[in-house]
Coordinates of C-alpha atoms in Angstrom, one line a residue:
X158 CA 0.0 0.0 0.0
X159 CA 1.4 3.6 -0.9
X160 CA 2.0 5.9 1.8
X161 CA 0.0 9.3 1.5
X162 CA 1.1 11.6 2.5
X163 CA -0.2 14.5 5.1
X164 CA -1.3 17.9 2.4
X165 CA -1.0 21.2 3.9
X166 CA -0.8 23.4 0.8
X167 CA -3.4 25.1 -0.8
X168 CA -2.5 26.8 -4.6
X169 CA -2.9 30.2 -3.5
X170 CA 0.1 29.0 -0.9
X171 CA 2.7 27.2 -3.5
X172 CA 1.6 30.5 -5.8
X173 CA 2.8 33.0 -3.5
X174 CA 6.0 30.8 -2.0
X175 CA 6.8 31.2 -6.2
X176 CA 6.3 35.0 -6.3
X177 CA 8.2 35.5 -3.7
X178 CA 10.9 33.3 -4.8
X179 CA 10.9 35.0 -8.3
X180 CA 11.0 38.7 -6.7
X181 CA 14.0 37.4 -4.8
X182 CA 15.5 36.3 -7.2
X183 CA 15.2 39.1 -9.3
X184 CA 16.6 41.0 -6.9
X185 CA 19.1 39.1 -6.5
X186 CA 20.4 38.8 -10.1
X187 CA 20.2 42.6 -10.5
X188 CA 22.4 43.2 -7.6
X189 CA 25.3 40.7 -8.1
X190 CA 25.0 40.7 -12.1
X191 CA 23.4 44.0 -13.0
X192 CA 22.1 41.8 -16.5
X193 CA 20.1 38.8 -17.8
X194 CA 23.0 36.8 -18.3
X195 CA 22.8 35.8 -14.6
X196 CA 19.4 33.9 -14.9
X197 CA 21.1 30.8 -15.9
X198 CA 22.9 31.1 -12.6
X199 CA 20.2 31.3 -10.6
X200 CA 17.9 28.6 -12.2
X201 CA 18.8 26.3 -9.4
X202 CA 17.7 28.8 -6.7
X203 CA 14.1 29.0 -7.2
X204 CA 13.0 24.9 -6.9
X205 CA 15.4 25.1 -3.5
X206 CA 13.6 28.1 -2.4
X207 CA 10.0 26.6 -2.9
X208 CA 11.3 23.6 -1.0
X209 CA 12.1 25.4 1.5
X210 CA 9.8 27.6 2.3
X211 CA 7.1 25.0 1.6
X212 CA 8.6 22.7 3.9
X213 CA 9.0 25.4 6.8
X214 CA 5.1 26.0 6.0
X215 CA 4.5 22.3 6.5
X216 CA 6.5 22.0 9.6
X217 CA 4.3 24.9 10.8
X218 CA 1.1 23.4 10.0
X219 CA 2.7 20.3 11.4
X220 CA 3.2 21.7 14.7
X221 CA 0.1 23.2 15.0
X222 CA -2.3 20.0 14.6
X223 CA -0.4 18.5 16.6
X224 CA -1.5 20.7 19.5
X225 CA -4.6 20.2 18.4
X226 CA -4.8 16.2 18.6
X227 CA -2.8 16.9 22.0
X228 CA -6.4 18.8 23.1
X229 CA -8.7 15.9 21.6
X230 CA -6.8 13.6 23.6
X231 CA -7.5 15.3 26.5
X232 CA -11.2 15.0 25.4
X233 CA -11.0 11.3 25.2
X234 CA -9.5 10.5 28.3
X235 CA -12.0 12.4 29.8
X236 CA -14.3 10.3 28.4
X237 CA -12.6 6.7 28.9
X238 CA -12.3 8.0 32.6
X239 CA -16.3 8.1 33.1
X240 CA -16.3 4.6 31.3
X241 CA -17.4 5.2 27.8
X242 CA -16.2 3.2 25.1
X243 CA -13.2 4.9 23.4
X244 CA -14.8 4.3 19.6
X245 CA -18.1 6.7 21.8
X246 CA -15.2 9.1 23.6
X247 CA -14.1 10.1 19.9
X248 CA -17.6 11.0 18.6
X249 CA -17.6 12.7 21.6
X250 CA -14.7 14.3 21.8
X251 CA -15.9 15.7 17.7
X252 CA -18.9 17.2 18.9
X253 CA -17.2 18.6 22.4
X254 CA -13.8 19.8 20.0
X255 CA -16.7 21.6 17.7
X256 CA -18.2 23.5 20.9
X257 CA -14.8 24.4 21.5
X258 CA -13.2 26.0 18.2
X259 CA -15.1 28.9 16.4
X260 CA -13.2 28.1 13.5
X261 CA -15.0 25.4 11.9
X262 CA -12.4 24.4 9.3
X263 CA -9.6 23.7 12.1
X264 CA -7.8 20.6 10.7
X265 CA -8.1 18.6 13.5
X266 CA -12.0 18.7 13.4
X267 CA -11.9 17.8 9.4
X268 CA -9.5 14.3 11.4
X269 CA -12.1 13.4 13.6
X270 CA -15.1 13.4 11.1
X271 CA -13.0 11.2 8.8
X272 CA -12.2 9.1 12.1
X273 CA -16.2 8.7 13.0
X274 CA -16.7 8.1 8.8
X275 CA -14.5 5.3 9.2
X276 CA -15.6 4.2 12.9
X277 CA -18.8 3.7 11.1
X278 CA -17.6 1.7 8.6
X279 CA -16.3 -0.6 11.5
X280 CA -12.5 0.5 11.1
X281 CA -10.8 -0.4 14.0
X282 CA -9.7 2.6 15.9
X283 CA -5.9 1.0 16.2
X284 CA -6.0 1.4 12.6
X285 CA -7.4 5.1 12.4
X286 CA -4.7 6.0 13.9
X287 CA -1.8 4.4 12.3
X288 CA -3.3 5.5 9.0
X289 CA -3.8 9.2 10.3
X290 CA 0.5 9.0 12.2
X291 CA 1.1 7.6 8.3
X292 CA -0.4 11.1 6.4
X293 CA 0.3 13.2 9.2
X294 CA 4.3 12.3 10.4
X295 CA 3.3 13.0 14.4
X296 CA 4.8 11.5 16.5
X297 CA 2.5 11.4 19.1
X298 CA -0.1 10.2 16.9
X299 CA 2.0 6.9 16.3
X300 CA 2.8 6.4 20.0
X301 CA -1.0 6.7 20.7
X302 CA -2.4 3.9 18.4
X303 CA 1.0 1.9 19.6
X304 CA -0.4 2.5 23.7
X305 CA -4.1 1.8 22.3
X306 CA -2.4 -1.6 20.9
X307 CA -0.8 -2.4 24.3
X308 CA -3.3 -1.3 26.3
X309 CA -5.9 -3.6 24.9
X310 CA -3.8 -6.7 24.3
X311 CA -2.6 -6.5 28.0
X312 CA -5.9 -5.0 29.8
X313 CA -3.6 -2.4 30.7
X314 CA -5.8 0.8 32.3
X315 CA -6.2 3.1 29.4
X316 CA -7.2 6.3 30.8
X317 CA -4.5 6.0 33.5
X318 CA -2.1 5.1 30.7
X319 CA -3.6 8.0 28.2
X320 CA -3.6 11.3 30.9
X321 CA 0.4 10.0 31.5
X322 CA 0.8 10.4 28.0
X323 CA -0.9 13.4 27.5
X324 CA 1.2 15.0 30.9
X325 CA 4.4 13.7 28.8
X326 CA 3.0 15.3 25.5
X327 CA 2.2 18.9 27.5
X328 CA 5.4 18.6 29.0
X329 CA 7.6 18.2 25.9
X330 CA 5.5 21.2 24.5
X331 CA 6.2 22.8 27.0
X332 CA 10.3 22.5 26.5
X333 CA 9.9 22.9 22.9
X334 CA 8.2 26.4 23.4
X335 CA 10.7 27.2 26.1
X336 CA 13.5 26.4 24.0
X337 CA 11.9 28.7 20.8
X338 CA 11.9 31.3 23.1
X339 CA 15.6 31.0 24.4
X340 CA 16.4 31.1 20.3
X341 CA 14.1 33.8 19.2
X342 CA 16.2 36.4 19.5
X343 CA 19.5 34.5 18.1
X344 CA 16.6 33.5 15.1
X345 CA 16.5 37.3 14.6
X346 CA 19.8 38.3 14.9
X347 CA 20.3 35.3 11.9
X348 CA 18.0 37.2 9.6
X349 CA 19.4 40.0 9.6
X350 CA 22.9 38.5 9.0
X351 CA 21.3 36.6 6.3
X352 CA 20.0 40.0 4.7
X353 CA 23.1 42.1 5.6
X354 CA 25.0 41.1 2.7
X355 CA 22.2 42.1 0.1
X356 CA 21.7 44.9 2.0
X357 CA 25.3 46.8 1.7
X358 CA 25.4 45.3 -1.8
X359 CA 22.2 47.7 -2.3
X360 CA 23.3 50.5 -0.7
X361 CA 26.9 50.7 -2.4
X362 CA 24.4 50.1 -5.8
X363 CA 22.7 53.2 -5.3
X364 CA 25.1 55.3 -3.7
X365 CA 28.0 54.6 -5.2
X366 CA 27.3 52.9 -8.4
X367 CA 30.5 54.0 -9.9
X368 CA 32.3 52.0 -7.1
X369 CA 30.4 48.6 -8.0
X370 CA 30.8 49.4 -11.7
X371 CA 34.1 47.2 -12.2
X372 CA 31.7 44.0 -10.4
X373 CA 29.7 44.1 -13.6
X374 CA 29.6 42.6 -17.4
X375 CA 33.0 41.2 -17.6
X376 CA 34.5 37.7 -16.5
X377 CA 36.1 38.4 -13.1
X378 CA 33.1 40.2 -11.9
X379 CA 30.9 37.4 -12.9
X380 CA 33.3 35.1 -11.5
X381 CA 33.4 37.5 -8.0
X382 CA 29.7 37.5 -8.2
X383 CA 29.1 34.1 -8.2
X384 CA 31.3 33.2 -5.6
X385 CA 29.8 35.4 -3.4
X386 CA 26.2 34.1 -4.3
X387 CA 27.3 30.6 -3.5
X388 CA 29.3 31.8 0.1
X389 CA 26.3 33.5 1.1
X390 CA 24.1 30.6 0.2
X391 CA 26.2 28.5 2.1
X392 CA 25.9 30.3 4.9
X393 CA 22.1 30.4 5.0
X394 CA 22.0 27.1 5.6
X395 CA 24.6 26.7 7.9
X396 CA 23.2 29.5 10.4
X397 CA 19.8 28.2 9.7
X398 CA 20.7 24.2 11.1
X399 CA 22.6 26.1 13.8
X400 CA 19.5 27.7 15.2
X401 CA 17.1 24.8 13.9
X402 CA 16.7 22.6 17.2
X403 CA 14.6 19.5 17.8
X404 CA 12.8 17.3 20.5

């Protein structure tokens, strides 16, 4: 069976991730070329851009339903902890996730009607989830059908087992969102490195264009140029896994 993967993206997303790219790019090829001719340098750039910017979208979108199935689980072990079935605690924790959200078209909510489609269809709710930790890549998703798997193979007491896990879940949230804080400010102060290059390339452009003339339309400039394109690009990345940190 093919894995599917989790979709985030909407057009009118991957259309502006390429607008943007182009406009960089543009910009880009003006300031270290000053002509066409460096187009063919910088073919490469905009598929590596849309990568990454769609995948840093992803990740975001990632992040945020998986808070989201963090609260529904919190809804269902409410639920197993009066004694209701857990294939009734996640029709109830729909409805109850519903009252909860004003925003109708959360992602999470769009989940749990597939999961009560399919718990209708007599899907078994170990398998709901697998399928849904398969689109989605959580992590938490796949340890919670694994503990459902467990827990009913050994009699094991799910809602005790379930609130541990969700006091673990909160917890590691917690750290991550701790830790983002701690780096926000070295996250900034990467930007603007990462734009300061461009930035005194523009201002020598348009303030002393006479001074940058020699970088343009012959050989060694281009040669200069490029160098510099791939050093900074180098660069970007490195600062960026620097600053990237994961839990």
């Amino acid at each position: 069976m093919t894995r599917k993967k989790y979709r985030f993206w909407i057009t009118k997303e991957q259309l502006s991730i390429l607008l943007k790219g182009i406009l960089s790019g543009g910009v880009l090829v003006f300031l270290f070329y000053d002509s066409f001719i460096g187009i063919p340098f910088l073919l490469p750039y905009l598929p590596v851009y849309y990568k990454r910017e769609r995948e840093k979208q992803q990740e975001k979108e990632k992040q945020e339903l998986k808070k989201e199935f963090e609260q529904v689980i919190k809804l269902i072990t409410k639920g197993l902890e009066i004694g209701y079935s857990l294939e009734h605690c996640i029709e109830s924790a729909k409805v109850e996730y519903e009252e909860m959200l004003s925003n109708q078209t959360s992602p999470m909510i769009r989940e749990l009607e597939t999961f009560v489609k399919k718990l209708q269809m007599n899907v078994p709710v170990q398998q709901i989830f697998e399928e849904f930790a398969m689109e989605s890549q959580i992590e938490e998703v796949k340890n919670f059908a694994q503990i459902i798997e467990i827990a009913r193979k050994t009699g094991g007491n799910l809602p005790a087992i379930l609130r541990r896990t969700t006091e673990v879940m909160l917890e590691k949230e917690q750290v991550y969102e701790e830790i983002l804080t701690m780096m926000s400010a070295k996250k900034m102060e990467q930007k603007v490195m990462t734009f300061m290059p461009v930035g005194i390339l523009a201002y020598m452009r348009f303030t002393s264009n006479g001074y940058m003339e020699p970088l343009y339309h012959n050989p060694i400039g281009i040669l200069i140029a490029t160098i510099g394109l791939v050093l900074m690009a180098v660069s970007i990345l490195w600062a960026e896994k620097i600053v990237t940190i994961t839990i």
